[in-house]
């Protein structure tokens, strides 16, 4: 099986062109290949398929083998892959995902995509649809006590569930301890991605993320979108912000008239490889 290692500001995945390759048992393949000591290493596995609904289809598996609905950094790299490898010559493409069809505008230099803007669609605030086991029309700045400490949470779905949590010290946070407390809390029946943030000013947010199924990652595109929406809803920031993550920056714009969130950021290829997948999984 041929593959390409790619990343969006450090959120790294193993990409496979399923126009040409057949990946048996992708869940187990994702779990084994993502291991950074015994596999290729990555936050998961992304398969690129033909689609009957869009130009391409993206199928994403987390590092623990669970199927993911959407990955903002991952889909930018899908755009780069299909353009750079000649699967399309268009800079405006559509990609089918588990959370619907997403639309990308690609920026290319010297025949290679360096950046992509993604229409991430509508933010979902209704607790039942996120899902969050709370009543009401939205979960905005509500108190949650975990391990004897009080947090204020705002919950948003961007195709997958997010819990945005302001903290005083993002850099010093013991995220390996705190992240799982949120991920596996009974409030979140499908588990949850948790963004720990500090608002720097009206246009800038510092963020670390604990992703369900993967742990801490250097970046999360859907998480950055959820953060931008949450901060705007709370009145902490403007509707267009820069989110500063461990792996780099993402520009997020919430167009309230259309009620769509737009994410812009880089995409990069790291290396290509080939593995005997059957032997590796045996």
CSV table of C-alpha atoms in Angstrom, one decimal:
chain,number,residue,atom,x,y,z
A,1,UNK,CA,0.0,0.0,0.0
A,2,UNK,CA,1.4,3.4,-1.0
A,3,UNK,CA,0.7,6.3,1.4
A,4,UNK,CA,1.6,9.9,1.9
A,5,UNK,CA,2.3,11.5,5.3
A,6,UNK,CA,0.8,15.0,5.4
A,7,UNK,CA,0.0,17.6,8.1
A,8,UNK,CA,-2.0,20.8,8.7
A,9,UNK,CA,-0.1,22.9,11.2
A,10,UNK,CA,1.1,19.7,12.9
A,11,UNK,CA,-2.2,17.7,12.8
A,12,UNK,CA,-0.7,14.8,10.9
A,13,UNK,CA,-2.4,12.0,9.1
A,14,UNK,CA,-1.5,9.1,6.8
A,15,UNK,CA,-3.2,9.6,3.4
A,16,UNK,CA,-4.1,6.8,1.0
A,17,UNK,CA,-5.4,7.2,-2.5
A,18,UNK,CA,-8.3,4.7,-2.7
A,19,UNK,CA,-8.7,5.4,-6.4
A,20,UNK,CA,-5.7,3.0,-6.6
A,21,UNK,CA,-5.4,1.3,-3.2
A,22,UNK,CA,-7.6,-1.1,-1.3
A,23,UNK,CA,-7.3,-0.8,2.5
A,24,UNK,CA,-8.6,-3.8,4.3
A,25,UNK,CA,-9.9,-3.3,7.9
A,26,UNK,CA,-9.2,0.5,7.9
A,27,UNK,CA,-10.0,0.8,11.6
A,28,UNK,CA,-7.3,-1.6,12.6
A,29,UNK,CA,-5.0,-0.2,10.0
A,30,UNK,CA,-5.5,3.3,11.5
A,31,UNK,CA,-4.8,2.1,15.0
A,32,UNK,CA,-1.6,0.3,14.1
A,33,UNK,CA,-0.2,2.7,11.5
A,34,UNK,CA,-0.8,5.7,13.7
A,35,UNK,CA,1.5,4.3,16.4
A,36,UNK,CA,4.6,6.6,16.5
A,37,UNK,CA,6.9,3.9,17.7
A,38,UNK,CA,5.7,0.8,15.9
A,39,UNK,CA,4.0,2.3,12.9
A,40,UNK,CA,4.2,5.2,10.5
A,41,UNK,CA,3.0,7.6,13.1
A,42,UNK,CA,0.2,10.1,13.0
A,43,UNK,CA,-3.1,11.3,14.5
A,44,UNK,CA,-5.0,8.9,12.3
A,45,UNK,CA,-5.7,7.6,8.8
A,46,UNK,CA,-7.5,9.4,5.9
A,47,UNK,CA,-8.7,7.6,2.9
A,48,UNK,CA,-9.5,9.5,-0.3
A,49,UNK,CA,-12.3,7.9,-2.4
A,50,UNK,CA,-14.4,8.7,-5.5
A,51,UNK,CA,-17.7,10.2,-4.6
A,52,UNK,CA,-21.1,10.2,-6.2
A,53,UNK,CA,-22.1,13.3,-4.3
A,54,UNK,CA,-19.0,15.5,-4.6
A,55,UNK,CA,-15.7,15.7,-6.4
A,56,UNK,CA,-14.0,13.4,-3.8
A,57,UNK,CA,-14.9,11.6,-0.6
A,58,UNK,CA,-12.8,11.7,2.6
A,59,UNK,CA,-13.0,8.9,5.2
A,60,UNK,CA,-11.2,9.6,8.4
A,61,UNK,CA,-10.1,7.3,11.2
A,62,UNK,CA,-8.7,8.5,14.5
A,63,UNK,CA,-5.5,7.1,16.1
A,64,UNK,CA,-7.6,4.7,18.2
A,65,UNK,CA,-9.3,3.3,15.1
A,66,UNK,CA,-12.6,5.1,15.7
A,67,UNK,CA,-14.4,6.6,12.7
A,68,UNK,CA,-14.3,10.4,12.7
A,69,UNK,CA,-16.9,12.6,11.2
A,70,UNK,CA,-14.7,15.5,10.1
A,71,UNK,CA,-11.2,17.0,10.4
A,72,UNK,CA,-10.5,20.6,9.3
A,73,UNK,CA,-6.8,20.2,9.1
A,74,UNK,CA,-7.2,16.8,7.4
A,75,UNK,CA,-9.5,18.1,4.7
A,76,UNK,CA,-7.1,20.9,3.7
A,77,UNK,CA,-4.5,18.2,3.1
A,78,UNK,CA,-7.1,16.2,1.0
A,79,UNK,CA,-7.4,19.3,-1.2
A,80,UNK,CA,-3.6,19.5,-1.5
A,81,UNK,CA,-3.3,15.8,-2.3
A,82,UNK,CA,-5.9,15.7,-5.1
A,83,UNK,CA,-4.4,18.8,-6.7
A,84,UNK,CA,-0.8,18.1,-6.3
A,85,UNK,CA,-1.1,14.5,-7.5
A,86,UNK,CA,-3.2,15.4,-10.5
A,87,UNK,CA,-6.6,14.0,-9.5
A,88,UNK,CA,-8.0,17.5,-10.3
A,89,UNK,CA,-6.8,20.7,-12.0
A,90,UNK,CA,-9.5,22.7,-10.2
A,91,UNK,CA,-8.8,25.1,-7.3
A,92,UNK,CA,-12.5,25.0,-6.2
A,93,UNK,CA,-13.5,21.5,-5.1
A,94,UNK,CA,-16.1,19.7,-3.0
A,95,UNK,CA,-15.4,16.9,-0.6
A,96,UNK,CA,-17.9,14.4,0.9
A,97,UNK,CA,-17.4,13.8,4.6
A,98,UNK,CA,-19.3,12.0,7.3
A,99,UNK,CA,-20.6,15.5,8.4
A,100,UNK,CA,-21.7,16.5,4.9
A,101,UNK,CA,-20.2,18.0,1.8
A,102,UNK,CA,-17.5,20.7,2.4
A,103,UNK,CA,-16.2,23.2,-0.2
A,104,UNK,CA,-12.6,24.2,-0.6
A,105,UNK,CA,-10.8,27.1,-2.3
A,106,UNK,CA,-7.2,26.1,-2.9
A,107,UNK,CA,-4.2,28.5,-3.2
A,108,UNK,CA,-1.4,27.1,-5.3
A,109,UNK,CA,2.1,28.2,-6.1
A,110,UNK,CA,4.3,26.6,-8.7
A,111,UNK,CA,1.8,23.8,-9.2
A,112,UNK,CA,1.5,22.9,-5.5
A,113,UNK,CA,-1.2,23.8,-3.0
A,114,UNK,CA,0.1,25.8,0.0
A,115,UNK,CA,-3.1,26.9,1.6
A,116,UNK,CA,-6.8,26.2,1.6
A,117,UNK,CA,-10.0,27.9,2.7
A,118,UNK,CA,-12.7,25.5,3.8
A,119,UNK,CA,-16.4,26.3,4.2
A,120,UNK,CA,-16.9,24.3,7.3
A,121,UNK,CA,-20.7,24.7,7.3
A,122,UNK,CA,-23.1,25.7,10.0
A,123,UNK,CA,-22.2,25.5,13.7
A,124,UNK,CA,-24.6,23.4,15.7
A,125,UNK,CA,-25.6,24.7,19.1
A,126,UNK,CA,-28.6,22.5,20.1
A,127,UNK,CA,-27.5,20.2,22.9
A,128,UNK,CA,-29.3,17.2,21.5
A,129,UNK,CA,-27.6,17.5,18.2
A,130,UNK,CA,-24.0,18.1,19.5
A,131,UNK,CA,-24.7,15.9,21.5
A,132,UNK,CA,-24.6,17.1,25.1
A,133,UNK,CA,-26.9,15.7,27.8
A,134,UNK,CA,-28.2,19.1,28.9
A,135,UNK,CA,-31.6,20.8,28.3
A,136,UNK,CA,-32.1,24.2,26.6
A,137,UNK,CA,-31.4,25.7,23.3
A,138,UNK,CA,-27.7,26.0,23.8
A,139,UNK,CA,-24.8,25.4,26.2
A,140,UNK,CA,-23.1,28.8,26.6
A,141,UNK,CA,-20.8,29.6,29.5
A,142,UNK,CA,-22.4,27.0,31.7
A,143,UNK,CA,-20.7,25.7,34.9
A,144,UNK,CA,-19.3,22.2,35.1
A,145,UNK,CA,-17.5,20.8,38.1
A,146,UNK,CA,-14.9,18.2,37.4
A,147,UNK,CA,-12.5,16.6,39.9
A,148,UNK,CA,-13.4,19.3,42.4
A,149,UNK,CA,-12.8,22.2,40.1
A,150,UNK,CA,-15.3,24.5,38.4
A,151,UNK,CA,-15.1,25.2,34.7
A,152,UNK,CA,-17.3,27.3,32.3
A,153,UNK,CA,-18.1,25.4,29.2
A,154,UNK,CA,-19.6,26.3,25.8
A,155,UNK,CA,-20.5,23.5,23.4
A,156,UNK,CA,-20.6,23.5,19.6
A,157,UNK,CA,-20.6,20.9,17.0
A,158,UNK,CA,-18.8,21.5,13.7
A,159,UNK,CA,-19.6,18.0,12.4
A,160,UNK,CA,-18.2,16.6,15.6
A,161,UNK,CA,-18.7,17.6,19.3
A,162,UNK,CA,-16.6,20.3,20.9
A,163,UNK,CA,-16.5,21.7,24.4
A,164,UNK,CA,-14.7,25.0,24.7
A,165,UNK,CA,-13.2,25.8,28.1
A,166,UNK,CA,-11.5,29.0,29.2
A,167,UNK,CA,-8.5,28.6,31.5
A,168,UNK,CA,-6.1,31.0,33.0
A,169,UNK,CA,-2.9,29.2,32.0
A,170,UNK,CA,-3.2,27.3,28.7
A,171,UNK,CA,0.5,26.5,28.4
A,172,UNK,CA,0.8,25.2,32.0
A,173,UNK,CA,-2.4,23.1,31.8
A,174,UNK,CA,-2.0,19.4,32.7
A,175,UNK,CA,-3.9,18.4,29.7
A,176,UNK,CA,-3.1,14.7,29.9
A,177,UNK,CA,-5.0,14.7,33.2
A,178,UNK,CA,-7.8,17.1,32.5
A,179,UNK,CA,-8.6,16.2,28.9
A,180,UNK,CA,-9.8,12.6,29.6
A,181,UNK,CA,-12.1,14.0,32.4
A,182,UNK,CA,-14.0,15.9,29.7
A,183,UNK,CA,-13.7,13.3,26.9
A,184,UNK,CA,-15.4,10.5,29.0
A,185,UNK,CA,-17.8,12.6,31.1
A,186,UNK,CA,-21.4,11.4,31.1
A,187,UNK,CA,-22.5,14.7,29.7
A,188,UNK,CA,-21.1,13.7,26.4
A,189,UNK,CA,-22.6,10.4,25.1
A,190,UNK,CA,-20.4,10.3,22.0
A,191,UNK,CA,-17.4,11.6,24.0
A,192,UNK,CA,-16.1,15.1,23.1
A,193,UNK,CA,-13.2,17.1,21.8
A,194,UNK,CA,-12.1,19.7,24.4
A,195,UNK,CA,-10.5,23.0,23.6
A,196,UNK,CA,-8.7,24.8,26.4
A,197,UNK,CA,-8.4,28.5,25.5
A,198,UNK,CA,-7.3,31.9,26.6
A,199,UNK,CA,-8.6,35.0,24.9
A,200,UNK,CA,-5.6,37.2,24.1
A,201,UNK,CA,-7.7,40.1,22.7
A,202,UNK,CA,-10.7,40.7,20.4
A,203,UNK,CA,-8.9,39.1,17.4
A,204,UNK,CA,-6.6,36.4,18.9
A,205,UNK,CA,-7.1,33.2,20.9
A,206,UNK,CA,-4.6,30.8,22.3
A,207,UNK,CA,-5.7,27.2,22.3
A,208,UNK,CA,-4.7,23.6,23.2
A,209,UNK,CA,-6.9,20.7,22.2
A,210,UNK,CA,-7.6,17.2,23.6
A,211,UNK,CA,-9.2,15.2,20.8
A,212,UNK,CA,-11.4,12.2,21.5
A,213,UNK,CA,-9.6,9.1,20.3
A,214,UNK,CA,-6.3,10.8,19.7
A,215,UNK,CA,-5.3,12.7,22.9
A,216,UNK,CA,-3.5,16.0,22.6
A,217,UNK,CA,-2.8,17.0,19.1
A,218,UNK,CA,-0.9,20.0,17.7
A,219,UNK,CA,-4.0,21.4,16.0
A,220,UNK,CA,-7.6,20.8,15.4
A,221,UNK,CA,-9.4,22.6,12.6
A,222,UNK,CA,-13.0,21.9,13.6
A,223,UNK,CA,-11.9,22.7,17.2
A,224,UNK,CA,-10.6,26.1,16.1
A,225,UNK,CA,-13.9,26.8,14.4
A,226,UNK,CA,-15.8,25.8,17.5
A,227,UNK,CA,-13.6,28.1,19.6
A,228,UNK,CA,-14.2,31.1,17.3
A,229,UNK,CA,-18.0,30.5,17.4
A,230,UNK,CA,-18.0,30.0,21.2
A,231,UNK,CA,-15.9,33.2,21.8
A,232,UNK,CA,-18.1,35.3,19.6
A,233,UNK,CA,-21.3,34.0,21.3
A,234,UNK,CA,-19.9,34.9,24.7
A,235,UNK,CA,-18.9,38.4,23.4
A,236,UNK,CA,-15.2,37.9,24.0
A,237,UNK,CA,-14.0,38.3,20.4
A,238,UNK,CA,-15.0,39.5,17.0
A,239,UNK,CA,-16.5,37.1,14.4
A,240,UNK,CA,-13.1,36.9,12.6
A,241,UNK,CA,-10.1,35.7,14.7
A,242,UNK,CA,-6.7,34.1,14.5
A,243,UNK,CA,-6.5,30.9,16.6
A,244,UNK,CA,-3.0,30.2,17.9
A,245,UNK,CA,-2.4,26.5,18.3
A,246,UNK,CA,0.7,24.5,19.2
A,247,UNK,CA,1.4,23.7,15.5
A,248,UNK,CA,0.6,27.1,14.1
A,249,UNK,CA,-2.2,29.5,13.3
A,250,UNK,CA,-5.6,29.2,11.7
A,251,UNK,CA,-7.8,32.1,10.5
A,252,UNK,CA,-11.4,31.5,11.3
A,253,UNK,CA,-14.4,33.7,10.1
A,254,UNK,CA,-18.0,33.2,11.2
A,255,UNK,CA,-20.3,34.7,8.6
A,256,UNK,CA,-23.4,35.2,10.7
A,257,UNK,CA,-25.5,36.2,7.7
A,258,UNK,CA,-24.9,32.8,6.1
A,259,UNK,CA,-24.3,31.1,9.4
A,260,UNK,CA,-21.3,29.4,8.0
A,261,UNK,CA,-17.8,29.1,9.4
A,262,UNK,CA,-14.8,29.5,7.1
A,263,UNK,CA,-11.3,28.2,8.0
A,264,UNK,CA,-8.1,29.2,6.3
A,265,UNK,CA,-4.7,27.5,6.9
A,266,UNK,CA,-1.7,25.7,5.3
A,267,UNK,CA,-1.3,22.1,4.2
A,268,UNK,CA,2.0,20.3,3.8
A,269,UNK,CA,3.3,17.0,2.5
A,270,UNK,CA,6.0,15.3,4.6
A,271,UNK,CA,7.0,12.1,2.8
A,272,UNK,CA,5.8,9.2,0.7
A,273,UNK,CA,6.1,5.6,1.6
A,274,UNK,CA,5.0,2.0,0.8
A,275,UNK,CA,4.1,-0.8,3.3
A,276,UNK,CA,2.9,-4.4,3.0
A,277,UNK,CA,-0.3,-3.8,4.9
A,278,UNK,CA,-1.3,-7.4,5.1
A,279,UNK,CA,2.0,-8.4,6.6
A,280,UNK,CA,2.0,-5.4,8.9
A,281,UNK,CA,-1.5,-6.2,10.3
A,282,UNK,CA,-0.8,-10.0,10.5
